Amino acid sequence: MAASEENSALFPIFILTIMALPLVPYTVMKLCHAATKKPKITHCQCSQCLRSGKYRRSIFKRISTFSTYSNLTLVLLWVVMIFLVYYIKNMSGEIQVFEPFNILGLEPGASDSEIKKAYRRLSIQYHPDKNPDPEAHNYFVEYISKAYQALTDPISKENFEKYGHPDGKQGFQMGIALPQFLLDIDGAYGGILLLWIVGVCILLPLVIAVIYLSRSSKYTGNYVMHHTLSNYYRLMKPSLAPSKVMEVFIKAAEFMEIPVRRTDEEPLQKLFLLVRSELNLDLKNIKQEQAKFWKQHPPFVKTELLIQAQLTRESDSLSPALVGDFRRVLELAPRLLEELMKMAVIPRTAQGHGWLRPAIGVVELSQCIIQAVSISAKKTTGGSSEGIAPLLQLPHISESVIKRIARKKVRTFQELRDMSLEDRAELLQAAGLSSTEVQDIERVLEMMPSLSIDVTCETEGEEGIQEGDVVTIQAWVTLKRDNGLIGALPHAPRYPFHKEESFWFLLADPTSNEVWFSQKLSFMDEAAAVSAAFKAIEETMEGLGADAKEKSKAIREAVEKVRGGSRLVMGKFLAPAEGNYNLTCHCLCDSWIGCDKKLNLKVKVLKRTRSGTRGGAALEEAILEDGVEEEEEDDEEEYDYESEYSEDEADEQDSKKKGKAANGTVPKKGSSSEGSGSDED
């Protein structure tokens, strides 16, 4: 009985130890991370963004930020640990240690007569002949008699002084640190213990594994359903026009889970009338087109109308019931668009290349959703290949203001951005904007990124590129802002969630509509970028056989570049057949309109010889383009993937251009709206 009580008393200590082993280091790590995290304002400071409430740190938002599942679980576990410590402390006070003087009620060093007197007094109270209570009998035998022997009998006294007990050295006991009720229930402790072991050691891990496997079988690592990826892969086409990307995007399985209520019918009908001009309906057969639109699956209809409400800035007219669905659609949009991009650039051709044209459409749709600008605003107008969309993303700029600015011979966003501060302020004030509104525009322009690209393609250890070689592409993408920041959140007052900028690097052949290489970039996490650049440069230098000094110098230079606002893009692709290739390097932002960059790259691939000798240089000088169409001396034509918004017209032009490409006459012409890349090569 005493042994079982001792085992039961050890159970809280056992639980406390098991909890403390992972909990204490994890808590220290979280506290260190919170202490080293420096709050830095990286979002737009214009009045529209501040009014949106996304970045306002109220007491409720601070509580909700802290009240994550991990933090609440951490606090709960610490509360349990504190309770266990308090319980163990009180429990240890209740455990009686064998102290003969205390048992007899004497002070240490009492005389023999005092010991005998105290023993006789306690015998009258606890002796079985005087007290029939079984507990009194047990206490008399186990404590009073042994205490008297330990203080009077020479042998018992010697045992007590040596071993702490009058009976001599005690045997070693082993037990299980389990609660008493598991080991002492009318002799059925074996079944209770078995059930406890089965439940904790078998059933609980099995339930956790089933939940994890059922979720992992439904979702990918990016929390996108596998069914969504299947739909995107099946519906993606090489000639998919930017205006048709929406029809593929809304086919996500996540949107199928958005409820379609009977009460939504009337609000959706009103919303349809507001956004009808953006739905690509054939005006000649408008009634048939409308009937065809409403015959689609109801969740897809609802999703497209809600996205169009964001693009046309009609979200204020939504009913309260639709606002929650509207926010859910916008919350899912970034990661669904990322997966849609991967489906566009995933290897499809025999050479392992993706498709450029649908990738461009995905990026354009992402930009329009974040900036709440309609896709039709990107149509080429007034000499700008991106239309008025870049201007509409600026605060307080409307179509009427754009018309007044155009009268002053400023028709494109780049022209407005290149103006001096004084000239721009004078122009905007003449267009009817106040000085406060002009300051908001200047703040946004300071936040907008400016990109530059430096790229090389070569076969490691060789002078030229021959067909079938594994070509290494190395590019440095540098970002600068007028306000000095590197990583920042974009100006997006109409997008209700925090959205970090993401950039996509594409090496593509616009002639064949193929993406040779793609990679996603981020300027928010400098530590991850430094680690990636360090590893890539180290592997490259080791492959070239460089010594330790050269390798250290190259790594140091790469780290300095990353800290200065550059990001390294490095990968490999297989050299195609012999010929001259006019490639284009795109660096595209999924959040800003008009901030993309591209670099023309001419690559010469030589015919492979039996001896393995190589010819001249394969990489010719690259030509930077700033997103504005420029005249070139060549009389040849090029297919412009970025300016297509009609699939029928695109198909006709595609057939014409491919005919010319077959003859080897494929010149270059700039364009300002580009596609995007993927994490996978």
XYZ file of C-alpha atoms in Angstrom:
681
model
C 0.000 0.000 0.000
C 2.770 2.393 0.856
C 4.540 1.577 -2.389
C 1.428 2.305 -4.466
C 0.932 5.599 -2.666
C 4.527 6.532 -3.391
C 4.113 5.656 -7.097
C 0.941 7.703 -7.266
C 2.730 10.634 -5.644
C 5.432 10.468 -8.329
C 2.933 10.724 -11.200
C 2.612 14.573 -11.096
C 6.401 14.854 -11.042
C 6.624 12.572 -14.064
C 4.047 14.642 -15.987
C 5.775 17.894 -15.010
C 9.106 16.597 -16.315
C 7.647 15.438 -19.623
C 5.948 18.824 -20.140
C 8.977 20.895 -19.154
C 11.435 19.194 -21.518
C 9.943 20.660 -24.757
C 8.026 23.588 -23.257
C 10.881 25.506 -21.631
C 13.195 25.580 -24.705
C 10.274 26.446 -27.003
C 9.221 29.329 -24.747
C 12.779 30.676 -24.572
C 13.033 30.501 -28.364
C 9.757 32.405 -28.827
C 10.770 35.084 -26.327
C 14.156 35.543 -28.011
C 12.470 35.791 -31.400
C 10.015 38.394 -30.091
C 12.834 40.383 -28.476
C 14.987 40.475 -31.621
C 12.087 41.276 -33.946
C 12.304 44.965 -34.731
C 9.005 46.599 -35.660
C 9.490 48.552 -38.830
C 6.899 50.456 -40.829
C 6.904 48.810 -44.249
C 3.414 49.661 -45.439
C 2.108 52.621 -47.379
C 1.498 55.797 -45.368
C -1.041 57.432 -47.680
C -4.396 58.489 -46.241
C -6.312 55.795 -48.145
C -4.223 52.950 -46.722
C -4.414 54.378 -43.213
C -8.179 54.785 -43.544
C -8.588 51.187 -44.693
C -7.808 49.989 -41.159
C -5.580 47.098 -42.272
C -2.555 48.432 -40.418
C -4.275 49.982 -37.396
C -2.993 48.390 -34.203
C -5.990 48.664 -31.878
C -6.146 46.804 -28.567
C -8.472 44.242 -30.129
C -6.086 43.620 -33.031
C -3.192 43.267 -30.627
C -5.154 40.720 -28.631
C -6.193 38.866 -31.786
C -2.576 38.903 -33.007
C -1.446 37.377 -29.725
C -4.400 34.996 -29.537
C -3.108 32.489 -32.005
C -3.523 28.786 -31.451
C 0.161 28.331 -30.662
C 0.267 31.207 -28.161
C -2.916 30.153 -26.380
C -1.688 26.563 -26.198
C 1.624 27.790 -24.797
C -0.115 29.825 -22.080
C -2.410 26.916 -21.209
C 0.517 24.530 -20.836
C 2.306 26.977 -18.531
C -0.838 27.268 -16.396
C -0.925 23.472 -16.084
C 2.775 23.434 -15.159
C 2.278 26.065 -12.456
C -0.623 24.071 -11.030
C 1.497 20.906 -10.985
C 4.333 22.713 -9.200
C 1.890 24.006 -6.556
C 0.355 20.547 -6.148
C 3.729 18.815 -5.831
C 4.880 21.369 -3.267
C 1.842 20.782 -1.050
C 2.022 17.034 -1.599
C 5.659 16.887 -0.526
C 4.681 18.637 2.719
C 2.173 15.902 3.466
C 4.689 13.046 3.097
C 5.820 11.954 6.579
C 9.531 11.356 6.968
C 10.574 8.866 9.677
C 11.780 11.098 12.512
C 11.547 9.277 15.842
C 11.720 12.405 18.034
C 8.942 14.071 16.068
C 6.806 10.915 16.170
C 7.104 10.755 19.961
C 6.593 14.496 20.273
C 10.023 15.202 21.761
C 12.827 17.588 21.117
C 16.055 16.121 19.703
C 18.424 15.048 22.482
C 15.716 14.111 24.999
C 16.711 11.835 27.900
C 15.776 8.164 28.231
C 13.217 8.907 30.943
C 11.500 11.460 28.734
C 11.464 8.939 25.868
C 9.855 6.229 28.059
C 7.332 8.716 29.426
C 6.295 9.840 25.909
C 6.050 6.215 24.759
C 3.728 5.282 27.639
C 1.556 8.311 26.957
C 1.182 7.430 23.217
C 0.627 3.739 24.047
C -2.405 4.654 26.121
C -3.755 6.565 23.119
C -2.883 4.221 20.179
C -2.287 0.730 21.666
C -4.675 -1.899 20.192
C -5.854 -2.843 23.689
C -6.867 0.760 24.355
C -7.940 1.843 20.845
C -9.710 -0.698 18.567
C -9.399 1.527 15.484
C -7.339 -0.328 12.751
C -5.633 2.894 11.695
C -4.539 3.514 15.282
C -3.141 -0.038 15.423
C -1.212 0.490 12.176
C 0.179 3.817 13.379
C 1.274 2.299 16.695
C 3.099 -0.600 15.036
C 4.664 1.267 12.085
C 5.640 4.496 13.790
C 5.422 4.638 17.583
C 6.984 1.235 18.309
C 9.757 1.685 15.739
C 10.489 5.215 16.970
C 10.816 3.913 20.527
C 13.090 1.079 19.384
C 15.244 3.477 17.326
C 15.883 5.577 20.442
C 16.249 2.813 23.099
C 17.347 -0.462 21.515
C 21.109 -0.391 20.713
C 20.790 -2.370 17.500
C 17.795 -0.362 16.220
C 19.534 2.853 17.193
C 22.643 1.830 15.218
C 20.505 0.948 12.164
C 18.705 4.271 12.352
C 21.964 6.219 12.519
C 23.405 4.282 9.544
C 20.397 3.761 7.269
C 17.728 6.117 8.578
C 15.418 3.313 9.656
C 15.369 1.084 12.769
C 14.877 -2.058 10.659
C 18.164 -1.509 8.863
C 18.831 -1.091 5.170
C 15.610 -0.960 3.146
C 15.158 -2.890 -0.102
C 15.129 -1.161 -3.533
C 11.604 -0.723 -4.861
C 10.438 -0.038 -8.420
C 7.029 1.184 -9.481
C 5.014 2.921 -12.162
C 4.368 6.635 -11.808
C 0.632 6.358 -12.431
C -2.348 7.705 -10.503
C -3.771 5.617 -7.700
C -7.140 5.027 -9.394
C -5.438 3.214 -12.264
C -3.765 0.734 -9.946
C -6.318 0.159 -7.199
C -9.927 -0.323 -8.363
C -11.219 -3.434 -6.636
C -8.488 -5.601 -8.081
C -9.315 -4.641 -11.694
C -6.262 -2.421 -12.089
C -4.907 -4.668 -14.818
C -7.786 -3.846 -17.180
C -7.709 -0.144 -16.337
C -3.977 0.044 -16.953
C -4.358 -1.807 -20.232
C -7.073 0.579 -21.378
C -4.934 3.554 -20.398
C -1.934 2.240 -22.350
C -4.053 1.420 -25.402
C -5.757 4.808 -25.353
C -2.665 6.975 -24.869
C -0.065 4.952 -26.742
C -2.133 3.549 -29.620
C -5.496 5.233 -30.135
C -4.365 8.853 -29.665
C -1.439 8.652 -32.165
C -3.719 6.772 -34.560
C -6.391 9.496 -34.434
C -3.755 12.200 -34.987
C -2.295 10.268 -37.926
C -5.732 9.775 -39.505
C -6.530 13.495 -39.222
C -3.146 14.457 -40.683
C -3.349 11.988 -43.560
C -6.919 12.957 -44.436
C -5.915 16.612 -44.562
C -2.681 16.000 -46.479
C -4.544 13.893 -49.034
C -6.893 16.819 -49.642
C -4.453 19.735 -49.579
C -0.991 20.480 -50.935
C 1.818 22.072 -48.950
C 0.512 25.501 -49.942
C -2.958 24.687 -48.514
C -4.499 24.357 -51.954
C -6.733 21.409 -52.752
C -5.410 18.695 -55.030
C -8.655 18.900 -56.980
C -7.914 22.556 -57.689
C -4.507 21.705 -59.156
C -6.103 19.028 -61.311
C -8.631 21.522 -62.692
C -5.976 24.148 -63.349
C -3.699 21.686 -65.133
C -6.546 20.429 -67.308
C -7.943 23.859 -68.237
C -4.601 25.596 -68.869
C -3.995 26.177 -72.596
C -0.947 27.625 -74.381
C -3.042 30.257 -76.192
C -5.021 31.322 -73.111
C -5.550 35.076 -73.410
C -5.217 37.281 -70.313
C -8.935 38.092 -70.469
C -9.724 34.352 -70.329
C -7.567 33.554 -67.281
C -10.477 34.474 -65.031
C -12.524 31.583 -66.426
C -9.810 29.142 -65.327
C -9.105 30.842 -62.017
C -12.684 30.557 -60.697
C -12.708 26.764 -61.245
C -10.880 26.199 -57.947
C -12.377 23.592 -55.632
C -12.077 26.057 -52.723
C -14.706 28.260 -54.349
C -17.065 25.283 -54.482
C -17.215 25.406 -50.681
C -18.536 28.972 -50.648
C -22.264 28.698 -49.862
C -24.852 29.903 -52.373
C -27.938 31.014 -50.439
C -31.375 31.733 -51.786
C -31.154 35.230 -50.361
C -28.067 35.868 -52.558
C -30.028 35.752 -55.815
C -31.289 39.343 -55.815
C -27.977 40.967 -54.665
C -26.075 38.945 -57.285
C -28.506 40.075 -60.004
C -27.844 43.710 -59.048
C -24.104 43.076 -58.978
C -24.306 41.460 -62.413
C -25.778 44.657 -63.878
C -22.936 46.697 -62.353
C -20.092 44.528 -63.690
C -21.671 43.225 -66.897
C -19.320 45.219 -69.117
C -16.312 43.313 -67.677
C -17.669 39.788 -68.241
C -16.574 39.362 -71.894
C -20.135 38.859 -73.086
C -20.915 39.052 -76.792
C -22.974 42.230 -77.164
C -24.513 40.986 -80.417
C -26.156 38.077 -78.590
C -26.404 39.621 -75.138
C -29.520 37.694 -74.058
C -28.057 34.341 -75.013
C -24.752 35.250 -73.393
C -26.453 36.252 -70.151
C -28.475 33.033 -70.072
C -25.299 31.040 -70.713
C -23.524 32.888 -67.909
C -26.232 32.114 -65.339
C -26.326 28.441 -66.375
C -22.819 27.917 -64.980
C -22.360 26.223 -61.647
C -23.745 28.668 -59.008
C -20.532 28.855 -56.884
C -18.509 29.748 -60.002
C -21.018 32.454 -60.962
C -20.921 33.898 -57.481
C -17.117 33.817 -57.323
C -16.669 35.580 -60.654
C -19.161 38.298 -59.729
C -17.431 38.882 -56.392
C -14.023 39.139 -58.069
C -15.453 41.562 -60.607
C -16.828 43.598 -57.699
C -13.229 43.969 -56.510
C -11.884 44.817 -59.969
C -14.575 47.424 -60.675
C -14.488 48.801 -57.094
C -18.164 48.013 -56.522
C -17.594 46.182 -53.225
C -19.391 48.937 -51.295
C -22.646 47.942 -52.991
C -22.501 44.346 -51.693
C -25.125 43.150 -49.243
C -23.986 42.253 -45.699
C -24.452 38.556 -46.470
C -22.090 38.778 -49.461
C -19.349 40.713 -47.660
C -18.107 37.620 -45.800
C -17.982 35.583 -49.027
C -16.265 38.499 -50.767
C -13.503 38.590 -48.146
C -13.098 34.823 -48.326
C -12.614 34.917 -52.106
C -9.978 37.661 -51.823
C -8.207 35.831 -49.007
C -7.841 32.712 -51.170
C -6.835 34.585 -54.327
C -3.027 35.022 -53.778
C -2.180 31.384 -53.113
C -4.562 30.117 -55.798
C -2.960 32.455 -58.329
C 0.465 31.183 -57.290
C -0.599 27.613 -58.010
C -2.184 28.716 -61.279
C 1.162 30.250 -62.228
C 2.893 26.954 -61.544
C 0.428 25.214 -63.836
C 1.269 27.749 -66.569
C 5.054 27.304 -66.422
C 5.171 23.611 -65.548
C 7.030 21.653 -68.279
C 4.576 20.885 -71.076
C 6.577 20.704 -74.302
C 9.005 18.040 -75.441
C 11.875 20.335 -74.433
C 10.474 20.674 -70.893
C 9.250 24.262 -71.315
C 6.172 25.977 -69.940
C 3.863 28.515 -71.590
C 4.444 32.251 -71.551
C 1.118 33.683 -72.611
C -1.062 32.216 -69.808
C 1.654 33.073 -67.274
C 1.386 36.707 -68.329
C -2.364 36.575 -67.872
C -2.044 35.174 -64.355
C 0.254 37.995 -63.281
C -2.035 40.603 -64.808
C -5.020 39.168 -62.963
C -3.064 39.172 -59.694
C -2.042 42.791 -60.181
C -5.602 43.828 -60.960
C -7.068 42.044 -57.922
C -4.566 43.564 -55.502
C -4.910 47.080 -56.941
C -8.684 46.801 -57.634
C -8.297 47.764 -61.298
C -10.406 46.251 -64.063
C -8.678 44.093 -66.659
C -10.118 46.231 -69.451
C -8.134 49.204 -68.072
C -4.945 47.440 -69.225
C -5.880 47.700 -72.889
C -3.373 49.636 -74.942
C -4.442 53.288 -75.168
C -2.736 56.596 -75.710
C 0.678 55.147 -76.487
C 0.841 53.046 -73.306
C 0.891 49.275 -73.664
C -0.663 48.956 -70.198
C -3.402 51.505 -70.733
C -4.551 53.589 -67.800
C -4.282 50.764 -65.243
C -0.960 51.960 -63.701
C -2.436 55.426 -63.139
C -5.635 54.071 -61.579
C -3.657 52.319 -58.833
C -2.528 55.713 -57.509
C -4.687 57.275 -54.777
C -7.278 59.914 -55.787
C -6.705 59.205 -59.502
C -9.876 58.590 -61.517
C -10.576 58.429 -65.232
C -11.623 62.086 -65.252
C -8.307 63.096 -63.662
C -6.451 60.980 -66.230
C -8.224 62.811 -69.044
C -7.246 66.181 -67.600
C -3.639 65.015 -67.250
C -3.641 63.762 -70.850
C -4.498 67.293 -72.032
C -1.112 68.313 -70.600
C 0.645 65.797 -72.890
C 1.214 63.282 -70.090
C -0.462 60.082 -71.255
C 1.480 57.256 -69.617
C 2.367 56.309 -66.088
C 6.084 56.278 -66.853
C 5.933 59.853 -68.113
C 4.279 60.920 -64.864
C 6.813 59.019 -62.778
C 9.803 60.484 -64.643
C 8.698 64.074 -63.992
C 10.373 66.167 -61.336
C 8.638 66.614 -58.001
C 7.708 70.230 -58.689
C 6.435 69.607 -62.216
C 4.386 66.628 -61.097
C 2.808 68.566 -58.218
C 1.934 71.440 -60.560
C 0.407 69.037 -63.090
C -1.701 67.189 -60.511
C -2.945 70.375 -58.888
C -3.907 71.690 -62.306
C -5.911 68.453 -62.768
C -8.004 69.349 -59.709
C -6.185 67.551 -56.868
C -5.470 69.207 -53.536
C -2.014 69.489 -51.997
C -2.880 66.724 -49.484
C -3.919 64.393 -52.295
C -0.716 65.209 -54.181
C 1.287 64.263 -51.081
C -0.514 60.915 -50.960
C 0.462 60.253 -54.581
C 4.075 61.117 -53.820
C 4.108 58.692 -50.887
C 2.853 55.906 -53.137
C 5.393 56.706 -55.844
C 8.134 56.507 -53.216
C 6.897 53.037 -52.265
C 6.851 51.702 -55.821
C 9.800 49.446 -56.649
C 12.272 50.074 -59.437
C 13.939 46.937 -60.802
C 17.140 46.217 -62.696
C 18.440 42.902 -64.031
C 21.943 41.583 -64.692
C 21.931 38.114 -66.258
C 24.413 35.663 -67.763
C 23.920 32.294 -69.464
C 26.866 29.983 -69.920
C 28.025 26.401 -69.801
C 30.244 26.001 -66.761
C 33.883 25.416 -67.654
C 33.326 25.984 -71.407
C 33.629 28.935 -73.747
C 30.391 28.574 -75.711
C 27.028 26.833 -75.643
C 26.478 23.729 -77.749
C 23.208 21.939 -78.282
C 22.443 19.530 -75.463
C 24.611 21.361 -72.925
C 23.379 22.020 -69.399
C 23.313 25.808 -69.382
C 23.616 27.730 -66.110
C 21.654 30.961 -65.795
C 22.733 33.435 -63.128
C 20.848 36.675 -62.652
C 20.959 39.450 -60.081
C 17.672 41.301 -59.630
C 18.097 44.605 -57.792
C 15.222 46.525 -56.204
C 15.310 50.170 -55.188
C 12.695 52.544 -53.816
C 12.808 56.287 -53.408
C 12.109 55.952 -49.671
C 15.095 53.619 -49.156
C 13.140 50.510 -48.138
C 13.807 47.099 -49.678
C 11.001 44.863 -48.456
C 7.605 46.561 -48.126
C 3.886 45.955 -48.393
C 2.296 47.392 -51.539
C -0.191 50.234 -51.678
C -3.487 48.335 -51.807
C -6.201 50.148 -49.825
C -9.011 48.157 -51.443
C -7.466 44.762 -50.740
C -8.581 43.891 -47.184
C -5.615 41.720 -46.187
C -1.862 42.099 -45.791
C -0.148 41.138 -49.046
C 3.600 40.858 -49.386
C 5.185 41.657 -52.719
C 6.241 38.646 -54.757
C 8.373 38.826 -57.872
C 8.687 36.283 -60.650
C 11.714 35.753 -62.857
C 11.090 34.185 -66.264
C 13.492 33.303 -69.048
C 11.202 32.924 -72.046
C 11.173 32.719 -75.824
C 8.283 34.970 -76.946
C 8.467 33.564 -80.464
C 7.546 30.029 -79.438
C 5.507 31.087 -76.382
C 7.753 28.961 -74.147
C 9.161 29.566 -70.665
C 12.618 28.031 -70.360
C 13.231 28.835 -66.703
C 11.168 30.326 -63.865
C 11.694 31.218 -60.212
C 9.843 33.153 -57.531
C 11.595 35.975 -55.660
C 10.924 37.781 -52.394
C 12.603 40.874 -50.988
C 10.991 40.581 -47.526
C 13.192 37.902 -45.916
C 16.809 39.032 -46.122
C 18.165 36.197 -43.969
C 16.720 33.527 -46.269
C 18.082 35.354 -49.337
C 21.573 35.549 -47.786
C 21.513 31.830 -46.987
C 20.349 30.903 -50.502
C 22.969 33.111 -52.184
C 25.716 31.753 -49.916
C 24.858 28.163 -50.796
C 24.497 28.814 -54.541
C 27.769 30.736 -54.878
C 29.630 28.169 -52.771
C 28.449 25.282 -54.947
C 29.281 27.196 -58.131
C 32.809 28.066 -57.006
C 33.451 24.501 -55.886
C 32.309 23.263 -59.298
C 34.770 25.627 -60.979
C 37.611 24.391 -58.775
C 38.245 27.763 -57.117
C 40.518 27.954 -54.101
C 39.348 28.990 -50.631
C 40.360 32.638 -51.076
C 38.458 33.087 -54.334
C 35.428 31.292 -52.925
C 35.424 33.457 -49.804
C 35.658 36.631 -51.889
C 32.788 35.590 -54.173
C 30.580 34.685 -51.212
C 31.345 37.974 -49.461
C 30.465 39.963 -52.579
C 27.196 38.020 -53.004
C 26.164 38.630 -49.392
C 26.875 42.360 -49.767
C 24.704 42.456 -52.870
C 21.825 40.753 -51.085
C 22.015 43.180 -48.176
C 22.057 46.021 -50.673
C 18.703 45.000 -52.144
C 19.630 42.361 -54.743
C 18.440 38.795 -55.054
C 20.242 35.945 -56.780
C 18.450 33.823 -59.346
C 20.334 30.707 -60.366
C 19.259 27.613 -62.229
C 19.937 25.318 -65.157
C 18.218 24.419 -68.389
C 19.038 22.218 -71.365
C 20.406 23.955 -74.454
C 18.080 23.549 -77.474
C 19.002 22.756 -81.048
C 21.553 24.800 -82.971
C 20.500 28.343 -83.772
C 20.223 31.957 -82.631
C 17.597 32.602 -79.949
C 16.166 35.968 -78.981
C 15.109 35.377 -75.392
C 13.526 37.720 -72.879
C 14.150 37.839 -69.138
C 11.045 39.035 -67.307
C 11.023 40.222 -63.714
C 7.421 40.813 -62.700
C 5.623 41.947 -59.579
C 2.315 40.366 -58.654
C 1.136 43.427 -56.687
C 2.102 46.590 -58.586
C 1.094 47.567 -62.111
C 3.730 49.192 -64.294
C 6.792 48.171 -62.239
C 7.853 45.164 -64.335
C 11.217 44.925 -66.078
C 12.485 42.846 -68.922
C 15.833 42.236 -70.530
C 16.398 41.036 -74.078
C 18.981 38.285 -74.291
C 20.492 36.884 -77.492
C 21.831 33.353 -77.130
C 23.733 31.506 -79.837
C 23.706 27.721 -79.638
C 26.395 25.936 -81.650
C 26.197 22.536 -83.275
C 27.781 19.812 -81.218
C 30.975 18.469 -82.779
C 32.444 15.001 -82.329
C 35.722 16.355 -81.004
C 33.866 18.441 -78.450
C 35.578 21.715 -79.489
C 33.608 24.848 -79.022
C 33.186 27.979 -81.039
C 32.908 31.587 -80.083
C 30.891 33.369 -77.464
C 27.312 32.354 -76.990
C 25.979 35.281 -75.058
C 25.675 38.663 -76.694
C 25.060 41.988 -75.084
C 21.702 42.314 -73.340
C 19.366 45.200 -73.908
C 17.349 46.642 -71.068
C 13.777 47.758 -71.670
C 11.758 49.876 -69.230
C 8.297 48.543 -69.956
C 7.584 51.102 -72.705
C 7.473 50.233 -76.387
C 10.578 51.405 -78.268
C 11.232 51.590 -81.987
C 13.924 49.245 -83.301
C 15.717 49.282 -86.614
C 14.581 45.801 -87.640
C 11.712 45.646 -90.137
C 10.556 42.285 -88.854
C 7.569 41.736 -86.578
C 7.139 40.102 -83.193
C 4.202 38.500 -81.505
C 3.059 40.652 -78.587
C 1.677 38.340 -75.918
C 1.150 41.065 -73.366
C -1.444 43.187 -75.178
C -4.008 40.529 -76.104
C -7.478 40.636 -74.580
C -9.456 38.869 -77.318
C -8.791 35.182 -77.789
C -10.045 35.097 -81.354
C -7.803 37.967 -82.450
C -4.943 36.395 -80.537
C -5.313 33.093 -82.360
C -5.277 34.834 -85.768
C -2.170 36.833 -84.917
C -0.577 33.753 -83.434
C -0.881 31.822 -86.670
C 0.599 34.717 -88.664
C 3.535 35.252 -86.326
C 4.383 31.593 -86.054
C 4.541 31.464 -89.812
C 7.196 34.151 -89.778
C 9.013 32.515 -86.871
C 9.350 29.359 -88.922
C 11.410 31.328 -91.445
C 13.842 32.464 -88.735
C 12.850 36.146 -88.795
C 11.872 36.971 -85.228
C 12.808 40.483 -84.068
C 12.183 42.031 -80.644
C 9.788 44.729 -79.586
C 9.211 45.997 -76.034
C 6.107 45.541 -73.993
C 5.267 46.550 -70.444
C 2.979 43.819 -69.144
C 4.653 40.542 -68.429
C 3.948 37.080 -67.050
C 5.439 35.429 -64.031
C 7.372 32.415 -62.868
C 7.218 29.492 -60.471
C 9.198 28.039 -57.651
C 9.877 24.957 -59.733
C 12.193 24.765 -62.753
